[in-house]
PDB file of C-alpha atoms in Angstrom:
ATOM      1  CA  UNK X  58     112.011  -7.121-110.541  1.00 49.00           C
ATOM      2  CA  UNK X  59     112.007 -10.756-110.017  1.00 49.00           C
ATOM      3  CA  UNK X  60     110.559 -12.396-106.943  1.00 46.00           C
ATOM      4  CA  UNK X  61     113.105 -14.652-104.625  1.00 47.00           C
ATOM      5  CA  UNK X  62     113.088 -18.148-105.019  1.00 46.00           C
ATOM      6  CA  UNK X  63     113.183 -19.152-101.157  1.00 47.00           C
ATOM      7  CA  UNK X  64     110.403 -19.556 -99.168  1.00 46.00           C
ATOM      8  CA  UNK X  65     109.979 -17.126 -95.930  1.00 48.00           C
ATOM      9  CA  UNK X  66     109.342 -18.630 -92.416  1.00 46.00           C
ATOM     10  CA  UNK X  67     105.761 -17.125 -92.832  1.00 44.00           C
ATOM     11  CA  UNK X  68     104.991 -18.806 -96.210  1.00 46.00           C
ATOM     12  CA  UNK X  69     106.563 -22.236 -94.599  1.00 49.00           C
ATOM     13  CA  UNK X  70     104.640 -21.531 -91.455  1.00 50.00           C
ATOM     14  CA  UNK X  71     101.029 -22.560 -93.162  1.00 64.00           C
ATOM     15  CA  UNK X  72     100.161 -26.411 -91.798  1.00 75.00           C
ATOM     16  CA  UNK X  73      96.230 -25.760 -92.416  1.00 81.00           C
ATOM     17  CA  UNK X  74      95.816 -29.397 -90.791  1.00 79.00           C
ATOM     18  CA  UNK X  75      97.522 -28.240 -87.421  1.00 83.00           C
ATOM     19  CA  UNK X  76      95.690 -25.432 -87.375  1.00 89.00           C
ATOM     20  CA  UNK X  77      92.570 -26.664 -87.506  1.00 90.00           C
ATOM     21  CA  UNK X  78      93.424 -29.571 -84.910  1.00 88.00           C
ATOM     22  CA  UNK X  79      94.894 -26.755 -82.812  1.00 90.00           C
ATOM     23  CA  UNK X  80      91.077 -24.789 -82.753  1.00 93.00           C
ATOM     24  CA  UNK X  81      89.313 -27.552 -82.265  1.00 92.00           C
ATOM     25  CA  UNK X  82      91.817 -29.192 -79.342  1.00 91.00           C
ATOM     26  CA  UNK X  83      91.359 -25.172 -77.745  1.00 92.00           C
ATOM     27  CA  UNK X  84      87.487 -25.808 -78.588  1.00 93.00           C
ATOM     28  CA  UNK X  85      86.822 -29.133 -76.548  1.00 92.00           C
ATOM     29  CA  UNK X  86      89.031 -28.133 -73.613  1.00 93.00           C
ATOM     30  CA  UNK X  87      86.911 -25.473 -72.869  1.00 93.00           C
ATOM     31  CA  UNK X  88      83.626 -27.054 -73.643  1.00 90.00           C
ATOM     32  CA  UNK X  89      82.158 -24.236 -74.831  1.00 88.00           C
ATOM     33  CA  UNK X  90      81.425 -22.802 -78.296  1.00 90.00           C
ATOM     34  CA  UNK X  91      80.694 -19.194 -77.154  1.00 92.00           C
ATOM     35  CA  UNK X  92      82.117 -16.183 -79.214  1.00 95.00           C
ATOM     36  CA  UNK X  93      85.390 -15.629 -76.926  1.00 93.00           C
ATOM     37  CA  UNK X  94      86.351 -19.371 -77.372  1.00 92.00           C
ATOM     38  CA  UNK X  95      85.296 -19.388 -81.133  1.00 94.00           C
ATOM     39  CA  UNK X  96      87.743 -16.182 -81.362  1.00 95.00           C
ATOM     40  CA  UNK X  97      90.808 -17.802 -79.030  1.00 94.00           C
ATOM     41  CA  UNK X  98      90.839 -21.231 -81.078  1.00 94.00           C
ATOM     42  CA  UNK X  99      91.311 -19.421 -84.570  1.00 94.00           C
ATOM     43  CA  UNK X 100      93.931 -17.182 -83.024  1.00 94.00           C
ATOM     44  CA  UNK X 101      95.395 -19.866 -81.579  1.00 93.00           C
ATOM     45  CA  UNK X 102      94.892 -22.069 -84.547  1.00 92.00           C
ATOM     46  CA  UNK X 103      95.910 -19.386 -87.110  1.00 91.00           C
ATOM     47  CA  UNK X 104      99.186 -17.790 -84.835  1.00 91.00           C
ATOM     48  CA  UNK X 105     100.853 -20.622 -83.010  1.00 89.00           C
ATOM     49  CA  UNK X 106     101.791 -22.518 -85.909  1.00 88.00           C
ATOM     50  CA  UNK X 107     103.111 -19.133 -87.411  1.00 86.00           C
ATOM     51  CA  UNK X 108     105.168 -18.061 -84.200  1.00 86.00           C
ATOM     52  CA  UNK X 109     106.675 -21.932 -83.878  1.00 83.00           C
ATOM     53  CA  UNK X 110     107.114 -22.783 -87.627  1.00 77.00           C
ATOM     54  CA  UNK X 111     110.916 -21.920 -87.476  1.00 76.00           C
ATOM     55  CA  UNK X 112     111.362 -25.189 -85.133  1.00 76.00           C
ATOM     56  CA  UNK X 113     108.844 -27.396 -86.686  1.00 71.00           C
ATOM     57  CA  UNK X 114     110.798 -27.791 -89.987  1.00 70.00           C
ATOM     58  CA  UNK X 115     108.948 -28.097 -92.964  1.00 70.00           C
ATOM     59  CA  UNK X 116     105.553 -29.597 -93.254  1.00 69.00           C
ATOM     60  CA  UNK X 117     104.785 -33.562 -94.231  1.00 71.00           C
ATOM     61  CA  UNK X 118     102.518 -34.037 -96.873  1.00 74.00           C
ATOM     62  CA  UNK X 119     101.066 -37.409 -97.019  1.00 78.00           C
ATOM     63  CA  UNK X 120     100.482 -39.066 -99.690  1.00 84.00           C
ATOM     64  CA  UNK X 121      97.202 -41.286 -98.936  1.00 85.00           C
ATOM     65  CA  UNK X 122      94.751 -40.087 -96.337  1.00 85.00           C
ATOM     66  CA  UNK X 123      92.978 -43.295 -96.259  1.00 90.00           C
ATOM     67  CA  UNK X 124      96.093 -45.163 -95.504  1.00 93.00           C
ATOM     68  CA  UNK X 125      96.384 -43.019 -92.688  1.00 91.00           C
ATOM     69  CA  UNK X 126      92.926 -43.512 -91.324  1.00 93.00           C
ATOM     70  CA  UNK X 127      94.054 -47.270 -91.433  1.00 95.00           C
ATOM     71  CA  UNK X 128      97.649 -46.813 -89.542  1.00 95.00           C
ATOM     72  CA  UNK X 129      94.997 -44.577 -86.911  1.00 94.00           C
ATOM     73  CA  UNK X 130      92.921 -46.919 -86.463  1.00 96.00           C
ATOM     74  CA  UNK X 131      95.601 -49.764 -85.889  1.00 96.00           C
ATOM     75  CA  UNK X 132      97.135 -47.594 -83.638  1.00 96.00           C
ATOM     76  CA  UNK X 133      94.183 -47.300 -81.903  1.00 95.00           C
ATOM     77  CA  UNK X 134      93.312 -50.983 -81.211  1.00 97.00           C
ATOM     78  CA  UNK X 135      97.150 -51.189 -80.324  1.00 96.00           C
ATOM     79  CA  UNK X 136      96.695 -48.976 -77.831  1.00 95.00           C
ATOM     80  CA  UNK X 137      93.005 -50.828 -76.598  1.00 96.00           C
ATOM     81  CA  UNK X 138      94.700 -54.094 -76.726  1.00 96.00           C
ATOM     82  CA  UNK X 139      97.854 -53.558 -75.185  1.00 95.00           C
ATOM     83  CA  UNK X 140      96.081 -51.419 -72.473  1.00 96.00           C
ATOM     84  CA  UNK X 141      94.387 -54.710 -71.477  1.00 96.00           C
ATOM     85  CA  UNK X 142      97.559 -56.941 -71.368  1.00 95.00           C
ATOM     86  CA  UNK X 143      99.148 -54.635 -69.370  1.00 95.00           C
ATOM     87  CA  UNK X 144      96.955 -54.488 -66.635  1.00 95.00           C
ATOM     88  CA  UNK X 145      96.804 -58.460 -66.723  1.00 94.00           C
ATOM     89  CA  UNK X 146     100.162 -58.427 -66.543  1.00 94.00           C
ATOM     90  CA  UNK X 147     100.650 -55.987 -63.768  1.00 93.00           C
ATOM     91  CA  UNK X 148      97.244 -57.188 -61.586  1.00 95.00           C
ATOM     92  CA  UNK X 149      98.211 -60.493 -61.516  1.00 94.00           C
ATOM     93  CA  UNK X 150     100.679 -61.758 -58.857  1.00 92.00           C
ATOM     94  CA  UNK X 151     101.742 -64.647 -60.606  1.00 94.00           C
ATOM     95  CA  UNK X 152     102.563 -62.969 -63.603  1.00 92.00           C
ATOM     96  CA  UNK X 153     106.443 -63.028 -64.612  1.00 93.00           C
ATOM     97  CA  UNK X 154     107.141 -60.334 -67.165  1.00 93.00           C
ATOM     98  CA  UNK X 155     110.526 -60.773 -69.411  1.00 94.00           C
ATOM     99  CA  UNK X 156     111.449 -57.229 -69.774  1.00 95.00           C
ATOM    100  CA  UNK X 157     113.723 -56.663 -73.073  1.00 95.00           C
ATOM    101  CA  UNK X 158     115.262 -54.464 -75.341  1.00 96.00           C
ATOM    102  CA  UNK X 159     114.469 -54.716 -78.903  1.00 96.00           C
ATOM    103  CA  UNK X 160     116.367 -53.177 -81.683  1.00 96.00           C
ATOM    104  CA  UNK X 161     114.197 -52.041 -84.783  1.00 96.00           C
ATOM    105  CA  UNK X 162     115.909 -51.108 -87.862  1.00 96.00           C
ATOM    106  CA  UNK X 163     114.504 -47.647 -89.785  1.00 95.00           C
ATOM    107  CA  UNK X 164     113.807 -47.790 -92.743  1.00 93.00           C
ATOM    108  CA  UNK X 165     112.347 -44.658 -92.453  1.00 91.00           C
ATOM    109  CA  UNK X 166     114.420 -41.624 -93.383  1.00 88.00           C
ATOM    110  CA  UNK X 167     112.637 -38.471 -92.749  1.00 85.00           C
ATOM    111  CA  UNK X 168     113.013 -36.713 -89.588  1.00 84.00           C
ATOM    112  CA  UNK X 169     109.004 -36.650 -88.770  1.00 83.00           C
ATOM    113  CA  UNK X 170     108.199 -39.830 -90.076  1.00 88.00           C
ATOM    114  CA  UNK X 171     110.766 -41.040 -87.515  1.00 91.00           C
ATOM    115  CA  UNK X 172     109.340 -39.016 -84.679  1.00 89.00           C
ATOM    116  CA  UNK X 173     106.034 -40.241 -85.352  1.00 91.00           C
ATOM    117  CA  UNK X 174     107.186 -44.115 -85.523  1.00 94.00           C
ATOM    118  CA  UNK X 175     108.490 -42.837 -81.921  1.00 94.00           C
ATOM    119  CA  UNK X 176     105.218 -41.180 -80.515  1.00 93.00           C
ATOM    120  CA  UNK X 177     102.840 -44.623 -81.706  1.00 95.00           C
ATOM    121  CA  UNK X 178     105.968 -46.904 -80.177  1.00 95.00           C
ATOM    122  CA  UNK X 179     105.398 -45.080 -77.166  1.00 94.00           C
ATOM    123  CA  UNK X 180     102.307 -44.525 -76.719  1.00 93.00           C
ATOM    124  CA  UNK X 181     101.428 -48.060 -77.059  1.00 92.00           C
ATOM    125  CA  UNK X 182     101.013 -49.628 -73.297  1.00 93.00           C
ATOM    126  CA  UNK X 183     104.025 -51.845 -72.886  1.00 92.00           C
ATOM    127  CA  UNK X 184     106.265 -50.616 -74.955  1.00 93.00           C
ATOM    128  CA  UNK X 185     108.644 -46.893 -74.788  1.00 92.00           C
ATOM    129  CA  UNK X 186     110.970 -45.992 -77.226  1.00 88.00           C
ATOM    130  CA  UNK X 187     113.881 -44.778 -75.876  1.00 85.00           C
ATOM    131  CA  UNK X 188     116.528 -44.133 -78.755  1.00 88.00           C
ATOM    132  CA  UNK X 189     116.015 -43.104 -81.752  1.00 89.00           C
ATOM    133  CA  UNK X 190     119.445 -43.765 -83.486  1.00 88.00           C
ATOM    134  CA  UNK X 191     120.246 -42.280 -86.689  1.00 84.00           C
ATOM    135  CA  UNK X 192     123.425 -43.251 -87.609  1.00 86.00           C
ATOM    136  CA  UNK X 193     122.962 -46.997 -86.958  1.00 87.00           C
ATOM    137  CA  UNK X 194     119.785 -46.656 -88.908  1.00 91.00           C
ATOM    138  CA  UNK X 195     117.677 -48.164 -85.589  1.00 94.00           C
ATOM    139  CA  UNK X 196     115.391 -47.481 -83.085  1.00 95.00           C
ATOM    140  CA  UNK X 197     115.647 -48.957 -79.718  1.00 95.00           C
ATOM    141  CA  UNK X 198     112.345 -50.020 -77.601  1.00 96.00           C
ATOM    142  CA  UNK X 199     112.161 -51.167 -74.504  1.00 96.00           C
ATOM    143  CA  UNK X 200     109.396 -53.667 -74.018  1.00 96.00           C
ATOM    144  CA  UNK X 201     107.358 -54.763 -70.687  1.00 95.00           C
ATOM    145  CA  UNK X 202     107.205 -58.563 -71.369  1.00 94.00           C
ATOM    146  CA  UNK X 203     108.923 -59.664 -74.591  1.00 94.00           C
ATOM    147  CA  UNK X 204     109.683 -63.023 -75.421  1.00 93.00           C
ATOM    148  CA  UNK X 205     110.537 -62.777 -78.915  1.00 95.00           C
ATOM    149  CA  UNK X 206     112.386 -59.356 -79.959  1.00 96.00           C
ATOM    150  CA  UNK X 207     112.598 -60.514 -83.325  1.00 96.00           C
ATOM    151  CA  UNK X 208     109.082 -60.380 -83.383  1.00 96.00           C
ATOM    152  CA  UNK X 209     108.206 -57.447 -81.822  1.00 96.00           C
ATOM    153  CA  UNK X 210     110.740 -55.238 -84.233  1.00 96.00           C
ATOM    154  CA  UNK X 211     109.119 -57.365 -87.094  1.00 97.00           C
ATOM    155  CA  UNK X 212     105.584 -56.237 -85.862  1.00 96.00           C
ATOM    156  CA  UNK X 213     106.336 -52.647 -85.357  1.00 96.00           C
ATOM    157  CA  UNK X 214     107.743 -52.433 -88.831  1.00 96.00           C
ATOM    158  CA  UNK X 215     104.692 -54.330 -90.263  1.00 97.00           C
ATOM    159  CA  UNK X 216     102.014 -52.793 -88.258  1.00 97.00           C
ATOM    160  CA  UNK X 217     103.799 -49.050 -87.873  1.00 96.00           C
ATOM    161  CA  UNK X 218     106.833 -48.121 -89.745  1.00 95.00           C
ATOM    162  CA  UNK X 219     105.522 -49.744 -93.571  1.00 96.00           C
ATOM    163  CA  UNK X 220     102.053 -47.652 -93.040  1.00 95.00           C
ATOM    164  CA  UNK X 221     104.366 -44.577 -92.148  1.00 93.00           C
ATOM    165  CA  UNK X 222     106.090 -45.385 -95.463  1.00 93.00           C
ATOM    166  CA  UNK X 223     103.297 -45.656 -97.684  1.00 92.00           C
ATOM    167  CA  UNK X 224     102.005 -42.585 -95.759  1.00 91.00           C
ATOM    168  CA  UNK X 225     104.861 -40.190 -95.465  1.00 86.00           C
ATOM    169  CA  UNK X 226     107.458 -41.909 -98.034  1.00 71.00           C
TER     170      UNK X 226
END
């Protein structure tokens, strides 16, 4: 008897990274390592990635760690940085944003690596992307004050979508 050659939804259901994150996440909201919170966060951590992994799709496995540290910790001081001109920009009355839309070509071609080029856009102060468009090969992103689109798309592929590259291929 030979064994089959696909994988089953269980066997694709293992993301040891998510669950882990999962337990943990479950472990700081409640503030509390006692037994019954120990127990919930590796249920929790061991069964919700099994009872979603049919709409998660299959699992990205990056390539460098440390290059993702790096693209995390960029992200991060994005996110400090922009937090800051944003409220400059909103607090002070004589400020004049130039609200635009800026068109950022993918060059990224899997699904996740796409959706995660979408999460940092947006969760960067200033900025939201809003379309993710994969037949003209773009993303579009709406920026607060944006004098330079050009720029912008050629900073969020520098800064964001090369890392994601390197990271995800």
């Amino acid at each position: 008897m030979t064994m089959p050659t696909h994988t089953s939804t269980w066997q694709r259901a293992r993301r040891p990274v998510l669950s882990v994150l999962l337990a943990l996440t479950w472990l700081t909201l409640q503030q509390s390592l006692d037994l019954g919170n120990v127990l919930t966060a590796c249920v929790l951590g061991w069964g919700l990635p099994r009872l979603l992994g049919g709409f998660l799709g299959p699992a990205a496995q990056p390539r460098s760690f440390a290059r993702a540290l790096r693209l995390g910790f960029t992200v991060l001081w994005d996110i400090i940085v922009s937090n800051i001109t944003v409220a400059r920009l909103v607090l002070n009355p004589r400020s004049v944003p130039h609200p635009a839309w800026v068109k950022v070509p993918l060059t990224l071609t899997q699904p996740t690596a796409q959706a995660l080029l979408a999460s940092i856009i947006t969760m960067t102060p200033g900025t939201v992307s809003a379309i993710v468009d994969e037949e003209g090969a773009c993303i579009w992103v709406h920026a607060l004050d944006c004098d330079d689109p050009a720029g912008v798309a050629a900073d969020i592929d520098r800064r964001y979508q090369q890392p994601l590259m390197e990271i995800l291929g």
